[in-house]
Amino acid sequence: MKPRKITDHVQFLGVQDFDRRLFDELIPLPDGTSYNAYLVNGSEKTALIDTVDPAKRDVLLEQLAAVERIDYIVSQHTEQDHSGTIPDVIASHPEAQIIATPKAKPMLVDHLHIDPARIRSVDDGETISLGDRTLEFIHAPWVHWPETMLTYLREERILFTCDFFGSHFATTAIYAHDKGRVYDAAKRYYAEIMMPFRTFISRHLTRLADYDIRMIAPSHGPVHDDPAFIIDAYRRWVGDPPDNLVVLPYASMHGSTQAMVDHLVAALVDRGVEVAPFNLTVTDLGKLAEALVDAATIVFGTPTVLTGPHPSVVAAAYLTNALRPKLRHAGIIGSYGWGGKAVETVRSLAGSLRLEWFEPVIAHGLPRDEDYTGLDRLAAEITARHKEMT
Ligand code: FEO
């Protein structure tokens, strides 16, 4: 697509990557993604904010072909989907100076082999004049790397945010007017990328309250011309308390664990607790991550494979531990044939989370009445804990 006008001084560049289905060889992309770049034209100088994934370099270079001079390339974040085409842009625009945080400078050198003499470090709050337009740089560490920053275009009241407030959502629409789809994509993105850094995100949200923001322009997904929509969503996602929701990732080999999962789901629903079960053999991990944003409790369901949990449950426990959701309680249900350490292994994999663990319910073979009684007891305990939150 050609550059598209956002204001008289700002153009929307970059690539809508409709076909990409995996990010970082890890994150599913059901709706593709975009790599947004923005060209800001002041009366005296021009700045390019972020670039695109190197696989799509030709698109950006074509968009910039008619741009005579680029004075600054603002690199808000060093991950290559935004910085990876900087070497190509400076090759075609040798006049351009790269703007980045002090922490980003050596990272740009290491990851892209950029000559450090081309990079100017900017302090938190520092400004650069483009003539009649001013860029203010806001350091925002751990969104989601340590070197990240935001850029506020003062006269237009536009905040450029790179990954922050972004979404993996390829669309021909510039603006986030399809709010249902954007909300879902942005929440999923928050869960996968931002949730481990909730404390930092919360601080950045507080700081941004001091800025008069008309528009939020992320480097993935559509632009927010209703900033309150996405800012309020982020406040809910980072805030407490969690919802009256149990996430239940599980696998079942011969039906015993499945029967226990079905019983527990019904017992929780009977008591007014929402449940999101995820059969891990067919689960989109992005959906699991998204459900973890709000959940108060997680229950892992696992059969015993050899001496431990099912490998899919191992992966789910490891992922949950890494994403650091605001969970408060956890449980384990499942079955075994001749012993093993499934419970201990799952608990250790989620060891970084501050969780209250319920008594596990583990059946020997096909569950019996006493196992179903144990599941009813677990459902009652979960319900009681959830009621304490309200
Ligand atoms: Fe979209 Fe952290 O890169």
CSV table of N, CA and C in Angstrom, one decimal, residues 206-289:
chain,number,residue,atom,x,y,z
A,206,THR,N,0.2,5.3,34.3
A,206,THR,CA,0.0,6.5,35.3
A,206,THR,C,0.7,7.7,34.7
A,207,ARG,N,1.9,7.5,34.2
A,207,ARG,CA,2.7,8.6,33.7
A,207,ARG,C,2.0,9.2,32.5
A,208,LEU,N,1.4,8.4,31.6
A,208,LEU,CA,0.7,8.9,30.4
A,208,LEU,C,-0.5,9.8,30.7
A,209,ALA,N,-1.0,9.6,31.9
A,209,ALA,CA,-2.2,10.4,32.3
A,209,ALA,C,-1.9,11.9,32.3
A,210,ASP,N,-0.6,12.3,32.3
A,210,ASP,CA,-0.2,13.7,32.3
A,210,ASP,C,-0.1,14.2,30.9
A,211,TYR,N,-0.3,13.4,29.9
A,211,TYR,CA,-0.2,13.8,28.5
A,211,TYR,C,-1.6,14.0,27.9
A,212,ASP,N,-1.8,15.0,27.1
A,212,ASP,CA,-3.0,15.2,26.3
A,212,ASP,C,-2.9,14.5,25.0
A,213,ILE,N,-3.6,13.3,24.9
A,213,ILE,CA,-3.3,12.4,23.8
A,213,ILE,C,-4.6,12.4,22.9
A,214,ARG,N,-4.4,12.8,21.6
A,214,ARG,CA,-5.6,12.8,20.7
A,214,ARG,C,-5.6,11.4,19.9
A,215,MET,N,-4.4,10.8,19.8
A,215,MET,CA,-4.4,9.6,18.9
A,215,MET,C,-3.2,8.8,19.4
A,216,ILE,N,-3.4,7.5,19.4
A,216,ILE,CA,-2.3,6.6,19.8
A,216,ILE,C,-1.9,5.8,18.5
A,217,ALA,N,-0.7,5.8,18.1
A,217,ALA,CA,-0.2,5.2,16.9
A,217,ALA,C,0.8,4.1,17.2
A,218,PRO,N,0.4,2.9,17.3
A,218,PRO,CA,1.3,1.8,17.6
A,218,PRO,C,2.0,1.3,16.3
A,219,SER,N,2.9,0.4,16.5
A,219,SER,CA,3.6,-0.1,15.3
A,219,SER,C,3.2,-1.5,14.9
A,220,HIS,N,2.1,-2.0,15.6
A,220,HIS,CA,1.4,-3.2,15.1
A,220,HIS,C,-0.1,-2.8,15.2
A,221,GLY,N,-0.9,-3.2,14.2
A,221,GLY,CA,-2.3,-3.0,14.3
A,221,GLY,C,-2.8,-1.6,14.0
A,222,PRO,N,-4.1,-1.4,14.1
A,222,PRO,CA,-4.7,-0.1,13.7
A,222,PRO,C,-4.4,1.0,14.7
A,223,VAL,N,-4.5,2.2,14.2
A,223,VAL,CA,-4.3,3.4,15.0
A,223,VAL,C,-5.5,3.7,15.9
A,224,HIS,N,-5.3,4.1,17.1
A,224,HIS,CA,-6.4,4.4,18.0
A,224,HIS,C,-6.7,5.9,18.0
A,225,ASP,N,-7.8,6.3,17.3
A,225,ASP,CA,-8.3,7.7,17.3
A,225,ASP,C,-9.2,8.0,18.5
A,226,ASP,N,-9.5,6.9,19.2
A,226,ASP,CA,-10.3,7.0,20.5
A,226,ASP,C,-9.3,6.4,21.6
A,227,PRO,N,-8.3,7.2,22.0
A,227,PRO,CA,-7.3,6.7,22.9
A,227,PRO,C,-7.9,6.1,24.2
A,228,ALA,N,-9.0,6.6,24.7
A,228,ALA,CA,-9.5,6.1,26.0
A,228,ALA,C,-9.9,4.6,25.8
A,229,PHE,N,-10.4,4.2,24.7
A,229,PHE,CA,-10.8,2.9,24.4
A,229,PHE,C,-9.6,1.9,24.8
A,230,ILE,N,-8.4,2.1,24.3
A,230,ILE,CA,-7.4,1.2,24.6
A,230,ILE,C,-6.7,1.5,25.9
A,231,ILE,N,-6.6,2.7,26.4
A,231,ILE,CA,-6.0,3.0,27.7
A,231,ILE,C,-6.9,2.4,28.8
A,232,ASP,N,-8.2,2.5,28.7
A,232,ASP,CA,-9.1,2.0,29.7
A,232,ASP,C,-9.0,0.4,29.7
A,233,ALA,N,-8.9,-0.2,28.5
A,233,ALA,CA,-8.8,-1.6,28.4
A,233,ALA,C,-7.5,-2.1,29.1
A,234,TYR,N,-6.4,-1.4,28.9
A,234,TYR,CA,-5.1,-1.7,29.6
A,234,TYR,C,-5.2,-1.6,31.1
A,235,ARG,N,-6.0,-0.5,31.5
A,235,ARG,CA,-6.1,-0.3,33.0
A,235,ARG,C,-6.9,-1.5,33.6
A,236,ARG,N,-7.9,-2.0,32.9
A,236,ARG,CA,-8.6,-3.2,33.4
A,236,ARG,C,-7.7,-4.4,33.4
A,237,TRP,N,-6.9,-4.6,32.4
A,237,TRP,CA,-6.1,-5.8,32.2
A,237,TRP,C,-5.0,-5.9,33.3
A,238,VAL,N,-4.4,-4.7,33.6
A,238,VAL,CA,-3.3,-4.7,34.6
A,238,VAL,C,-3.8,-4.7,36.0
A,239,GLY,N,-5.1,-4.3,36.2
A,239,GLY,CA,-5.6,-4.0,37.5
A,239,GLY,C,-6.2,-5.2,38.3
A,240,ASP,N,-6.4,-5.1,39.5
A,240,ASP,CA,-7.0,-6.1,40.4
A,240,ASP,C,-8.4,-5.7,40.7
A,241,PRO,N,-9.3,-6.5,41.2
A,241,PRO,CA,-9.0,-8.0,41.4
A,241,PRO,C,-9.3,-8.7,40.1
A,242,PRO,N,-8.8,-10.0,40.0
A,242,PRO,CA,-9.1,-10.8,38.8
A,242,PRO,C,-10.6,-11.1,38.8
A,243,ASP,N,-11.0,-11.7,37.7
A,243,ASP,CA,-12.5,-12.1,37.5
A,243,ASP,C,-12.8,-13.4,38.2
A,244,ASN,N,-14.1,-13.6,38.3
A,244,ASN,CA,-14.6,-14.9,38.9
A,244,ASN,C,-14.5,-16.0,37.7
A,245,LEU,N,-13.2,-16.3,37.4
A,245,LEU,CA,-13.0,-17.2,36.2
A,245,LEU,C,-11.9,-18.2,36.6
A,246,VAL,N,-12.1,-19.5,36.2
A,246,VAL,CA,-11.1,-20.5,36.3
A,246,VAL,C,-10.7,-20.9,34.9
A,247,VAL,N,-9.4,-20.9,34.7
A,247,VAL,CA,-8.8,-21.4,33.4
A,247,VAL,C,-8.4,-22.8,33.7
A,248,LEU,N,-8.7,-23.7,32.7
A,248,LEU,CA,-8.5,-25.1,33.0
A,248,LEU,C,-7.8,-25.8,31.8
A,249,PRO,N,-6.5,-25.6,31.7
A,249,PRO,CA,-5.7,-26.3,30.6
A,249,PRO,C,-5.5,-27.8,31.0
A,250,TYR,N,-5.8,-28.7,30.0
A,250,TYR,CA,-5.7,-30.1,30.3
A,250,TYR,C,-5.4,-31.0,29.1
A,251,ALA,N,-5.0,-32.2,29.4
A,251,ALA,CA,-4.9,-33.2,28.3
A,251,ALA,C,-5.4,-34.5,28.9
A,252,SER,N,-5.9,-35.4,28.1
A,252,SER,CA,-6.5,-36.6,28.6
A,252,SER,C,-6.1,-37.7,27.6
A,253,MET,N,-5.6,-38.8,28.1
A,253,MET,CA,-5.1,-39.9,27.1
A,253,MET,C,-6.1,-41.0,26.9
A,254,HIS,N,-6.8,-41.4,28.0
A,254,HIS,CA,-7.8,-42.5,27.9
A,254,HIS,C,-9.1,-42.2,28.5
A,255,GLY,N,-9.4,-40.9,28.8
A,255,GLY,CA,-10.7,-40.5,29.2
A,255,GLY,C,-10.8,-40.2,30.7
A,256,SER,N,-9.9,-40.6,31.5
A,256,SER,CA,-10.1,-40.4,33.0
A,256,SER,C,-10.0,-38.9,33.3
A,257,THR,N,-9.0,-38.3,32.8
A,257,THR,CA,-8.8,-36.8,33.1
A,257,THR,C,-10.0,-36.1,32.5
A,258,GLN,N,-10.4,-36.5,31.3
A,258,GLN,CA,-11.5,-35.8,30.6
A,258,GLN,C,-12.7,-35.8,31.5
A,259,ALA,N,-13.0,-37.0,32.0
A,259,ALA,CA,-14.2,-37.2,32.9
A,259,ALA,C,-14.1,-36.3,34.1
A,260,MET,N,-12.9,-36.1,34.7
A,260,MET,CA,-12.7,-35.2,35.8
A,260,MET,C,-12.9,-33.8,35.4
A,261,VAL,N,-12.4,-33.4,34.3
A,261,VAL,CA,-12.5,-32.0,33.8
A,261,VAL,C,-14.0,-31.7,33.6
A,262,ASP,N,-14.7,-32.6,32.9
A,262,ASP,CA,-16.1,-32.4,32.7
A,262,ASP,C,-16.9,-32.2,34.0
A,263,HIS,N,-16.6,-33.0,35.0
A,263,HIS,CA,-17.3,-33.0,36.3
A,263,HIS,C,-16.9,-31.6,37.0
A,264,LEU,N,-15.7,-31.3,37.0
A,264,LEU,CA,-15.3,-30.0,37.6
A,264,LEU,C,-15.9,-28.8,37.0
A,265,VAL,N,-15.9,-28.8,35.6
A,265,VAL,CA,-16.5,-27.7,34.9
A,265,VAL,C,-18.0,-27.5,35.3
A,266,ALA,N,-18.7,-28.7,35.3
A,266,ALA,CA,-20.1,-28.6,35.7
A,266,ALA,C,-20.3,-28.2,37.2
A,267,ALA,N,-19.4,-28.6,38.0
A,267,ALA,CA,-19.6,-28.3,39.5
A,267,ALA,C,-19.3,-26.8,39.7
A,268,LEU,N,-18.4,-26.2,39.0
A,268,LEU,CA,-18.1,-24.8,39.1
A,268,LEU,C,-19.2,-24.0,38.5
A,269,VAL,N,-19.7,-24.4,37.3
A,269,VAL,CA,-20.8,-23.6,36.7
A,269,VAL,C,-22.0,-23.6,37.6
A,270,ASP,N,-22.3,-24.8,38.2
A,270,ASP,CA,-23.4,-24.9,39.2
A,270,ASP,C,-23.3,-23.9,40.3
A,271,ARG,N,-22.0,-23.6,40.7
A,271,ARG,CA,-21.8,-22.6,41.8
A,271,ARG,C,-21.6,-21.2,41.3
A,272,GLY,N,-21.8,-20.9,40.1
A,272,GLY,CA,-21.7,-19.6,39.6
A,272,GLY,C,-20.3,-19.1,39.2
A,273,VAL,N,-19.4,-20.0,38.9
A,273,VAL,CA,-18.1,-19.7,38.6
A,273,VAL,C,-17.9,-19.9,37.0
A,274,GLU,N,-17.3,-18.9,36.3
A,274,GLU,CA,-17.1,-19.1,34.9
A,274,GLU,C,-15.8,-20.0,34.7
A,275,VAL,N,-15.8,-20.8,33.7
A,275,VAL,CA,-14.7,-21.7,33.4
A,275,VAL,C,-14.3,-21.6,32.0
A,276,ALA,N,-13.0,-21.5,31.7
A,276,ALA,CA,-12.5,-21.6,30.3
A,276,ALA,C,-11.6,-22.8,30.2
A,277,PRO,N,-12.2,-24.0,29.7
A,277,PRO,CA,-11.4,-25.2,29.6
A,277,PRO,C,-10.6,-25.2,28.3
A,278,PHE,N,-9.4,-25.7,28.3
A,278,PHE,CA,-8.6,-25.7,27.1
A,278,PHE,C,-8.0,-27.1,27.0
A,279,ASN,N,-8.6,-27.9,26.1
A,279,ASN,CA,-8.0,-29.2,25.7
A,279,ASN,C,-6.7,-28.9,24.9
A,280,LEU,N,-5.6,-29.1,25.5
A,280,LEU,CA,-4.3,-28.7,24.9
A,280,LEU,C,-3.9,-29.3,23.6
A,281,THR,N,-4.6,-30.4,23.3
A,281,THR,CA,-4.3,-31.0,22.0
A,281,THR,C,-4.9,-30.2,20.8
A,282,VAL,N,-5.8,-29.3,21.1
A,282,VAL,CA,-6.4,-28.5,20.1
A,282,VAL,C,-6.4,-27.0,20.4
A,283,THR,N,-5.6,-26.6,21.4
A,283,THR,CA,-5.7,-25.2,21.9
A,283,THR,C,-4.7,-24.3,21.1
A,284,ASP,N,-5.3,-23.2,20.8
A,284,ASP,CA,-4.5,-22.0,20.3
A,284,ASP,C,-3.9,-21.4,21.6
A,285,LEU,N,-2.6,-21.4,21.7
A,285,LEU,CA,-2.0,-20.9,22.9
A,285,LEU,C,-2.3,-19.4,23.2
A,286,GLY,N,-2.5,-18.7,22.1
A,286,GLY,CA,-2.9,-17.3,22.3
A,286,GLY,C,-4.2,-17.1,23.0
A,287,LYS,N,-5.1,-18.0,22.7
A,287,LYS,CA,-6.4,-18.0,23.4
A,287,LYS,C,-6.2,-18.3,24.9
A,288,LEU,N,-5.4,-19.3,25.2
A,288,LEU,CA,-5.1,-19.6,26.6
A,288,LEU,C,-4.5,-18.4,27.3
A,289,ALA,N,-3.5,-17.8,26.7
A,289,ALA,CA,-2.8,-16.6,27.3
A,289,ALA,C,-3.9,-15.5,27.5
